[in-house]
mmCIF file of C-alpha atoms and ligand atoms in Angstrom:
data_model
loop_
_atom_site.group_PDB
_atom_site.id
_atom_site.type_symbol
_atom_site.label_atom_id
_atom_site.label_comp_id
_atom_site.label_asym_id
_atom_site.label_seq_id
_atom_site.Cartn_x
_atom_site.Cartn_y
_atom_site.Cartn_z
ATOM 1 C CA MET A 27 0.000 0.000 0.000
ATOM 2 C CA LEU A 28 2.711 2.426 1.088
ATOM 3 C CA GLU A 29 4.622 1.556 -2.081
ATOM 4 C CA MET A 30 1.591 2.375 -4.185
ATOM 5 C CA ILE A 31 1.062 5.720 -2.469
ATOM 6 C CA LYS A 32 4.732 6.527 -3.074
ATOM 7 C CA LYS A 33 4.257 5.808 -6.766
ATOM 8 C CA ALA A 34 1.279 8.145 -6.893
ATOM 9 C CA ASP A 35 3.345 10.818 -5.114
ATOM 10 C CA VAL A 36 5.944 10.569 -7.829
ATOM 11 C CA LEU A 37 3.315 11.054 -10.501
ATOM 12 C CA ILE A 38 1.861 14.046 -8.692
ATOM 13 C CA GLU A 39 5.295 15.596 -8.244
ATOM 14 C CA ALA A 40 5.608 15.434 -12.025
ATOM 15 C CA LEU A 41 2.279 17.177 -12.679
ATOM 16 C CA PRO A 42 3.467 20.814 -12.652
ATOM 17 C CA TYR A 43 6.348 19.833 -14.911
ATOM 18 C CA ILE A 44 4.083 17.950 -17.289
ATOM 19 C CA GLN A 45 1.823 21.015 -17.397
ATOM 20 C CA SER A 46 4.590 23.494 -18.065
ATOM 21 C CA PHE A 47 6.308 21.320 -20.680
ATOM 22 C CA TYR A 48 3.144 20.385 -22.527
ATOM 23 C CA ASP A 49 3.541 21.083 -26.253
ATOM 24 C CA LYS A 50 7.166 22.207 -25.760
ATOM 25 C CA THR A 51 9.994 21.065 -27.998
ATOM 26 C CA VAL A 52 12.971 19.331 -26.417
ATOM 27 C CA VAL A 53 15.961 18.374 -28.535
ATOM 28 C CA ILE A 54 17.852 15.368 -27.215
ATOM 29 C CA LYS A 55 21.283 14.317 -28.388
ATOM 30 C CA TYR A 56 22.066 10.752 -27.777
ATOM 31 C CA GLY A 57 25.821 10.287 -27.479
ATOM 32 C CA GLY A 58 27.789 7.669 -29.310
ATOM 33 C CA ALA A 59 29.191 6.034 -26.230
ATOM 34 C CA VAL A 60 25.807 5.330 -24.634
ATOM 35 C CA LEU A 61 24.257 4.097 -27.872
ATOM 36 C CA THR A 62 26.022 0.756 -27.938
ATOM 37 C CA ASP A 63 24.585 -0.692 -24.717
ATOM 38 C CA THR A 64 21.204 -2.181 -25.582
ATOM 39 C CA VAL A 65 19.750 -1.889 -22.057
ATOM 40 C CA ILE A 66 20.734 1.765 -21.687
ATOM 41 C CA ARG A 67 19.528 2.507 -25.168
ATOM 42 C CA ARG A 68 16.122 1.010 -24.466
ATOM 43 C CA ASN A 69 15.842 3.027 -21.241
ATOM 44 C CA VAL A 70 16.578 6.245 -23.083
ATOM 45 C CA LEU A 71 14.124 5.493 -25.871
ATOM 46 C CA GLU A 72 11.430 4.588 -23.325
ATOM 47 C CA ASP A 73 11.924 7.986 -21.707
ATOM 48 C CA ILE A 74 11.568 9.694 -25.061
ATOM 49 C CA VAL A 75 8.398 7.762 -25.907
ATOM 50 C CA PHE A 76 7.068 8.672 -22.440
ATOM 51 C CA MET A 77 7.788 12.349 -23.083
ATOM 52 C CA SER A 78 5.896 12.254 -26.350
ATOM 53 C CA TYR A 79 2.887 10.582 -24.699
ATOM 54 C CA VAL A 80 2.644 13.275 -22.015
ATOM 55 C CA GLY A 81 2.479 15.937 -24.709
ATOM 56 C CA MET A 82 6.068 17.061 -25.119
ATOM 57 C CA ARG A 83 7.670 17.217 -28.531
ATOM 58 C CA PRO A 84 10.991 15.387 -28.421
ATOM 59 C CA VAL A 85 13.434 15.529 -31.328
ATOM 60 C CA LEU A 86 16.267 13.019 -31.287
ATOM 61 C CA VAL A 87 19.720 13.563 -32.764
ATOM 62 C CA HIS A 88 22.115 10.645 -32.458
ATOM 63 C CA GLY A 89 25.812 10.058 -32.811
ATOM 64 C CA GLY A 90 27.529 6.867 -33.849
ATOM 65 C CA GLY A 91 31.160 7.360 -32.862
ATOM 66 C CA PRO A 92 31.982 3.937 -31.413
ATOM 67 C CA TYR A 93 30.513 2.085 -34.431
ATOM 68 C CA ILE A 94 32.455 4.302 -36.804
ATOM 69 C CA SER A 95 35.693 3.909 -34.857
ATOM 70 C CA LYS A 96 35.250 0.124 -34.790
ATOM 71 C CA ARG A 97 34.860 -0.036 -38.584
ATOM 72 C CA ILE A 98 37.879 2.221 -39.098
ATOM 73 C CA GLU A 99 39.903 -0.013 -36.794
ATOM 74 C CA GLU A 100 38.821 -3.124 -38.713
ATOM 75 C CA LEU A 101 40.264 -1.502 -41.828
ATOM 76 C CA GLY A 102 43.548 -1.140 -40.009
ATOM 77 C CA LYS A 103 43.240 2.644 -40.061
ATOM 78 C CA GLU A 104 43.868 4.965 -37.190
ATOM 79 C CA THR A 105 41.034 7.093 -35.767
ATOM 80 C CA ARG A 106 42.159 10.600 -34.991
ATOM 81 C CA PHE A 107 40.436 13.361 -33.089
ATOM 82 C CA VAL A 108 41.507 16.983 -32.862
ATOM 83 C CA ARG A 109 39.813 18.902 -30.060
ATOM 84 C CA GLY A 110 36.945 16.411 -30.098
ATOM 85 C CA TYR A 111 36.451 16.475 -33.889
ATOM 86 C CA ARG A 112 37.015 13.311 -35.940
ATOM 87 C CA VAL A 113 39.484 13.775 -38.801
ATOM 88 C CA THR A 114 37.391 12.571 -41.772
ATOM 89 C CA ASP A 115 38.884 11.562 -45.142
ATOM 90 C CA GLU A 116 36.736 10.310 -48.047
ATOM 91 C CA GLU A 117 36.857 6.669 -46.999
ATOM 92 C CA THR A 118 36.004 7.586 -43.411
ATOM 93 C CA MET A 119 33.075 9.684 -44.632
ATOM 94 C CA GLU A 120 31.600 6.675 -46.455
ATOM 95 C CA ILE A 121 31.798 4.660 -43.247
ATOM 96 C CA VAL A 122 30.306 7.534 -41.259
ATOM 97 C CA GLU A 123 27.270 7.644 -43.553
ATOM 98 C CA GLU A 124 26.799 3.871 -43.532
ATOM 99 C CA GLU A 125 27.094 3.476 -39.786
ATOM 100 C CA LEU A 126 24.903 6.475 -38.963
ATOM 101 C CA SER A 127 22.135 5.283 -41.241
ATOM 102 C CA LYS A 128 22.269 1.824 -39.627
ATOM 103 C CA VAL A 129 22.023 3.284 -36.114
ATOM 104 C CA ASN A 130 19.289 5.612 -37.295
ATOM 105 C CA ARG A 131 17.150 2.796 -38.685
ATOM 106 C CA ASP A 132 17.616 0.752 -35.511
ATOM 107 C CA ILE A 133 16.524 3.637 -33.282
ATOM 108 C CA VAL A 134 13.419 4.317 -35.364
ATOM 109 C CA ARG A 135 12.517 0.639 -35.283
ATOM 110 C CA GLU A 136 13.000 0.500 -31.516
ATOM 111 C CA ILE A 137 10.862 3.584 -30.851
ATOM 112 C CA ILE A 138 8.078 2.094 -32.938
ATOM 113 C CA SER A 139 8.362 -1.207 -31.062
ATOM 114 C CA LEU A 140 7.928 0.786 -27.820
ATOM 115 C CA GLY A 141 4.661 2.205 -29.127
ATOM 116 C CA GLY A 142 5.930 5.598 -30.292
ATOM 117 C CA SER A 143 5.929 7.000 -33.784
ATOM 118 C CA ALA A 144 9.204 8.000 -35.301
ATOM 119 C CA ILE A 145 10.657 8.925 -38.635
ATOM 120 C CA SER A 146 14.183 8.736 -39.931
ATOM 121 C CA LEU A 147 15.747 11.985 -41.154
ATOM 122 C CA SER A 148 19.272 12.564 -42.365
ATOM 123 C CA GLY A 149 20.677 16.053 -42.204
ATOM 124 C CA LYS A 150 21.818 15.534 -45.780
ATOM 125 C CA GLU A 151 18.392 14.718 -47.204
ATOM 126 C CA ASP A 152 16.147 17.625 -48.172
ATOM 127 C CA HIS A 153 19.041 19.952 -47.326
ATOM 128 C CA LEU A 154 17.943 19.709 -43.709
ATOM 129 C CA VAL A 155 21.399 20.602 -42.392
ATOM 130 C CA GLU A 156 23.571 22.860 -44.565
ATOM 131 C CA VAL A 157 27.249 23.060 -43.702
ATOM 132 C CA LYS A 158 30.541 24.587 -44.655
ATOM 133 C CA LYS A 159 33.861 22.834 -44.312
ATOM 134 C CA HIS A 160 35.329 23.243 -40.848
ATOM 135 C CA ALA A 161 38.415 25.443 -40.677
ATOM 136 C CA ASP A 162 41.761 23.836 -39.851
ATOM 137 C CA ILE A 163 42.075 22.935 -36.187
ATOM 138 C CA GLU A 164 45.462 23.427 -34.571
ATOM 139 C CA GLY A 165 46.857 23.869 -38.094
ATOM 140 C CA GLU A 166 45.399 20.571 -39.326
ATOM 141 C CA ASP A 167 42.930 19.987 -42.194
ATOM 142 C CA VAL A 168 40.201 17.829 -40.624
ATOM 143 C CA GLY A 169 38.709 16.775 -44.001
ATOM 144 C CA PHE A 170 34.973 16.273 -44.415
ATOM 145 C CA VAL A 171 34.007 17.863 -41.137
ATOM 146 C CA GLY A 172 31.232 20.408 -41.470
ATOM 147 C CA ASP A 173 30.068 23.391 -39.485
ATOM 148 C CA VAL A 174 26.340 23.981 -39.591
ATOM 149 C CA THR A 175 25.438 27.126 -41.541
ATOM 150 C CA LYS A 176 21.696 26.590 -41.701
ATOM 151 C CA VAL A 177 19.006 24.218 -40.501
ATOM 152 C CA ASN A 178 15.865 24.013 -42.568
ATOM 153 C CA GLY A 179 13.586 23.331 -39.650
ATOM 154 C CA ASP A 180 10.282 23.205 -41.546
ATOM 155 C CA VAL A 181 10.415 19.468 -42.203
ATOM 156 C CA ILE A 182 11.259 18.750 -38.569
ATOM 157 C CA GLN A 183 8.533 21.102 -37.369
ATOM 158 C CA ARG A 184 5.958 19.371 -39.549
ATOM 159 C CA MET A 185 6.889 15.993 -38.062
ATOM 160 C CA ILE A 186 6.665 17.123 -34.456
ATOM 161 C CA THR A 187 3.339 18.861 -34.905
ATOM 162 C CA SER A 188 2.048 15.523 -36.259
ATOM 163 C CA ASP A 189 3.261 13.826 -33.025
ATOM 164 C CA ILE A 190 6.072 12.011 -34.805
ATOM 165 C CA ILE A 191 9.522 11.833 -33.202
ATOM 166 C CA PRO A 192 12.138 12.865 -35.775
ATOM 167 C CA VAL A 193 15.322 10.791 -35.466
ATOM 168 C CA ILE A 194 18.089 12.784 -37.092
ATOM 169 C CA SER A 195 21.474 11.575 -38.198
ATOM 170 C CA PRO A 196 24.267 14.180 -38.023
ATOM 171 C CA VAL A 197 25.363 14.443 -41.640
ATOM 172 C CA GLY A 198 25.212 17.768 -43.446
ATOM 173 C CA ILE A 199 25.330 18.835 -47.064
ATOM 174 C CA GLY A 200 27.919 21.318 -48.322
ATOM 175 C CA LYS A 201 27.474 23.911 -51.069
ATOM 176 C CA ASP A 202 29.813 21.644 -53.074
ATOM 177 C CA GLY A 203 27.214 18.838 -52.870
ATOM 178 C CA PHE A 204 29.435 16.648 -50.665
ATOM 179 C CA ALA A 205 28.241 15.074 -47.452
ATOM 180 C CA TYR A 206 30.010 16.267 -44.321
ATOM 181 C CA ASN A 207 30.396 14.688 -40.929
ATOM 182 C CA VAL A 208 29.052 17.068 -38.302
ATOM 183 C CA ASN A 209 29.553 16.707 -34.590
ATOM 184 C CA ALA A 210 26.139 15.629 -33.300
ATOM 185 C CA ASP A 211 26.341 18.088 -30.386
ATOM 186 C CA ASN A 212 26.732 20.877 -32.923
ATOM 187 C CA VAL A 213 23.786 19.631 -35.041
ATOM 188 C CA SER A 214 21.486 19.279 -32.050
ATOM 189 C CA ALA A 215 22.228 22.834 -30.896
ATOM 190 C CA GLU A 216 21.453 24.319 -34.307
ATOM 191 C CA ILE A 217 18.267 22.272 -34.567
ATOM 192 C CA ALA A 218 17.221 23.354 -31.072
ATOM 193 C CA ARG A 219 17.615 27.016 -31.930
ATOM 194 C CA SER A 220 15.938 26.711 -35.334
ATOM 195 C CA LEU A 221 12.893 25.082 -33.705
ATOM 196 C CA GLY A 222 12.851 27.526 -30.798
ATOM 197 C CA ALA A 223 13.166 24.548 -28.466
ATOM 198 C CA LEU A 224 12.681 24.995 -24.738
ATOM 199 C CA LYS A 225 15.500 22.633 -23.854
ATOM 200 C CA LEU A 226 18.541 20.938 -25.273
ATOM 201 C CA VAL A 227 19.571 17.720 -23.536
ATOM 202 C CA LEU A 228 22.920 16.085 -24.301
ATOM 203 C CA LEU A 229 23.168 12.496 -23.114
ATOM 204 C CA THR A 230 26.688 11.209 -22.692
ATOM 205 C CA ASN A 231 28.848 8.731 -20.804
ATOM 206 C CA VAL A 232 29.924 10.965 -17.928
ATOM 207 C CA ARG A 233 27.896 12.451 -15.067
ATOM 208 C CA GLY A 234 27.995 15.931 -16.565
ATOM 209 C CA ILE A 235 30.724 18.548 -16.467
ATOM 210 C CA LEU A 236 33.211 17.257 -13.934
ATOM 211 C CA LYS A 237 35.685 19.374 -11.971
ATOM 212 C CA ASP A 238 37.923 16.345 -11.835
ATOM 213 C CA LEU A 239 37.584 13.686 -14.554
ATOM 214 C CA THR A 240 38.580 10.927 -12.161
ATOM 215 C CA LYS A 241 35.836 11.860 -9.680
ATOM 216 C CA PRO A 242 32.212 11.379 -10.808
ATOM 217 C CA GLU A 243 31.039 13.076 -7.597
ATOM 218 C CA SER A 244 32.780 16.283 -8.697
ATOM 219 C CA VAL A 245 29.911 16.923 -11.149
ATOM 220 C CA ILE A 246 28.879 20.568 -11.403
ATOM 221 C CA SER A 247 25.094 20.634 -11.153
ATOM 222 C CA HIS A 248 24.468 24.234 -12.202
ATOM 223 C CA ILE A 249 26.691 26.534 -14.236
ATOM 224 C CA THR A 250 26.475 29.748 -16.261
ATOM 225 C CA LEU A 251 28.082 30.573 -19.606
ATOM 226 C CA ALA A 252 30.655 32.884 -18.045
ATOM 227 C CA ASP A 253 31.889 30.137 -15.732
ATOM 228 C CA ILE A 254 32.134 27.727 -18.674
ATOM 229 C CA GLU A 255 34.521 30.051 -20.510
ATOM 230 C CA ASP A 256 36.682 30.044 -17.435
ATOM 231 C CA LEU A 257 36.742 26.230 -17.243
ATOM 232 C CA ILE A 258 37.727 25.923 -20.926
ATOM 233 C CA GLU A 259 40.564 28.353 -20.373
ATOM 234 C CA LYS A 260 41.765 26.379 -17.361
ATOM 235 C CA LYS A 261 41.525 23.185 -19.493
ATOM 236 C CA VAL A 262 39.144 21.597 -16.977
ATOM 237 C CA ILE A 263 36.745 21.200 -19.896
ATOM 238 C CA ALA A 264 38.550 19.383 -22.729
ATOM 239 C CA GLY A 265 38.166 16.832 -25.549
ATOM 240 C CA GLY A 266 34.633 15.700 -26.369
ATOM 241 C CA MET A 267 33.213 17.993 -23.687
ATOM 242 C CA ILE A 268 34.237 21.056 -25.718
ATOM 243 C CA PRO A 269 31.725 20.566 -28.580
ATOM 244 C CA LYS A 270 29.076 19.936 -25.914
ATOM 245 C CA VAL A 271 29.559 23.149 -23.986
ATOM 246 C CA LYS A 272 29.940 25.037 -27.274
ATOM 247 C CA ALA A 273 26.620 23.539 -28.405
ATOM 248 C CA CYS A 274 24.957 24.597 -25.160
ATOM 249 C CA THR A 275 26.397 28.096 -25.505
ATOM 250 C CA ARG A 276 25.085 28.466 -29.069
ATOM 251 C CA ALA A 277 21.658 27.207 -28.085
ATOM 252 C CA LEU A 278 21.386 29.480 -25.036
ATOM 253 C CA GLU A 279 22.505 32.508 -27.009
ATOM 254 C CA ARG A 280 19.705 31.865 -29.497
ATOM 255 C CA GLY A 281 16.759 31.563 -27.171
ATOM 256 C CA VAL A 282 16.876 28.001 -25.847
ATOM 257 C CA LYS A 283 16.047 28.377 -22.148
ATOM 258 C CA LYS A 284 18.044 25.597 -20.527
ATOM 259 C CA THR A 285 20.573 23.044 -21.604
ATOM 260 C CA HIS A 286 21.507 19.858 -19.803
ATOM 261 C CA ILE A 287 24.423 17.454 -19.977
ATOM 262 C CA ILE A 288 23.296 14.171 -18.470
ATOM 263 C CA ASP A 289 24.743 10.710 -17.994
ATOM 264 C CA GLY A 290 22.777 8.470 -20.364
ATOM 265 C CA ARG A 291 23.743 5.461 -18.233
ATOM 266 C CA ILE A 292 21.628 6.610 -15.292
ATOM 267 C CA PRO A 293 18.317 4.801 -15.746
ATOM 268 C CA HIS A 294 15.676 7.369 -16.720
ATOM 269 C CA GLY A 295 18.104 10.249 -16.281
ATOM 270 C CA ILE A 296 16.151 12.479 -18.701
ATOM 271 C CA LEU A 297 12.895 11.945 -16.854
ATOM 272 C CA LEU A 298 14.593 12.684 -13.539
ATOM 273 C CA GLU A 299 16.081 15.871 -14.926
ATOM 274 C CA ILE A 300 12.868 17.088 -16.538
ATOM 275 C CA PHE A 301 10.088 15.817 -14.291
ATOM 276 C CA THR A 302 11.443 15.958 -10.757
ATOM 277 C CA ASP A 303 12.761 18.584 -8.370
ATOM 278 C CA LYS A 304 16.229 17.069 -8.319
ATOM 279 C CA GLY A 305 18.245 17.010 -11.524
ATOM 280 C CA VAL A 306 20.968 14.455 -12.118
ATOM 281 C CA GLY A 307 23.547 16.071 -14.411
ATOM 282 C CA THR A 308 24.832 19.530 -15.281
ATOM 283 C CA GLU A 309 22.332 22.259 -16.038
ATOM 284 C CA ILE A 310 23.765 25.133 -18.068
ATOM 285 C CA VAL A 311 21.954 28.468 -18.115
ATOM 286 C CA LYS A 312 22.763 31.804 -19.675
ATOM 287 C CA ARG A 313 23.366 33.689 -16.465
HETATM 288 P P1 ADP B 424 29.759 11.593 -26.689
HETATM 289 O O1 ADP B 424 29.918 10.320 -27.433
HETATM 290 O O2 ADP B 424 28.620 11.553 -25.726
HETATM 291 O O3 ADP B 424 29.737 12.809 -27.568
HETATM 292 P P2 ADP B 424 32.489 12.358 -25.998
HETATM 293 O O4 ADP B 424 33.488 11.307 -25.724
HETATM 294 O O5 ADP B 424 32.555 13.053 -27.300
HETATM 295 O O6 ADP B 424 31.049 11.724 -25.718
HETATM 296 O O7 ADP B 424 32.581 13.481 -24.865
HETATM 297 C C1 ADP B 424 32.537 13.153 -23.481
HETATM 298 C C2 ADP B 424 33.958 13.057 -22.915
HETATM 299 O O8 ADP B 424 34.490 14.358 -22.666
HETATM 300 C C3 ADP B 424 34.068 12.389 -21.574
HETATM 301 O O9 ADP B 424 34.027 10.980 -21.659
HETATM 302 C C4 ADP B 424 35.403 12.905 -21.055
HETATM 303 O O10 ADP B 424 36.454 12.030 -21.408
HETATM 304 C C5 ADP B 424 35.619 14.208 -21.812
HETATM 305 N N1 ADP B 424 35.764 15.363 -20.922
HETATM 306 C C6 ADP B 424 36.743 16.287 -21.002
HETATM 307 N N2 ADP B 424 36.648 17.208 -20.036
HETATM 308 C C7 ADP B 424 35.573 16.872 -19.267
HETATM 309 C C8 ADP B 424 34.971 17.433 -18.085
HETATM 310 N N3 ADP B 424 35.427 18.525 -17.478
HETATM 311 N N4 ADP B 424 33.890 16.793 -17.598
HETATM 312 C C9 ADP B 424 33.406 15.679 -18.171
HETATM 313 N N5 ADP B 424 33.931 15.114 -19.283
HETATM 314 C C10 ADP B 424 35.005 15.683 -19.841
HETATM 315 MG MG1 MG B 425 31.274 13.569 -28.849
#
């Protein structure tokens, strides 16, 4: 009995959140590293289906890093990252497209099997995500790595107003007609701002922004943009965390209200962050 009352309490605690997030768009980026574990993946997709059933409008952008790196390794090639960006030659780009479209199809299938409706979208199709080649990083040409110049949000908007969850793969199209690999954090931020999303949620394989990488309990639960700049300068924020905080910065500067970096491995981490009084990861706000 007590257990049942507790469950009802949890639902009631969520009510004001459900009310204030009703009809609101939330862009969720699902990080490469948490994609590969089938249990975690199912948990995350369940949360997203739940969100759509309580009236929110989730948009999912996924990565595919570990799958891509595995294929590259099988070819006997070396995977290289510069400041969190994958150096992408032509052969790598082909693998990127193949692996992302596989992951994309699997996610769509899984959402449908959980009772949600979803549709597969590639940033390249319909010129959804337009890019320009990324400038050299630390003096190095990073190849087919794109920077988002424009998101044509109409297609995405049409899907979400029809209660369909768009599942977007982070490939962009250049003015030269080539496909470019775009960091999924970057894509999700641009999509969030083009849709006027309320929130951007980045799911990853760490607790959030950590003060000390070796200490999960050093997670910073609330931070402003000014403090982030400081942490980048002090090199506390490095590697794959850089595109994430940059993405959050971009989104916040263009009207997205709150951004979150959450550990995708925590069961129902997104629901905890959105629907309860206690968040689980790092919440980044403008000021
Ligand atoms: P994803 O696949 O989710 O994009 P990434 O590997 O690209 O994940 O980025 C997350 C990684 O960023 C962490 O695993 C960690 O190694 C690195 N990182 C660097 N600085 C920090 C920091 N201050 N806090 C947390 N993670 C950090
Ligand atoms: Mg990354």
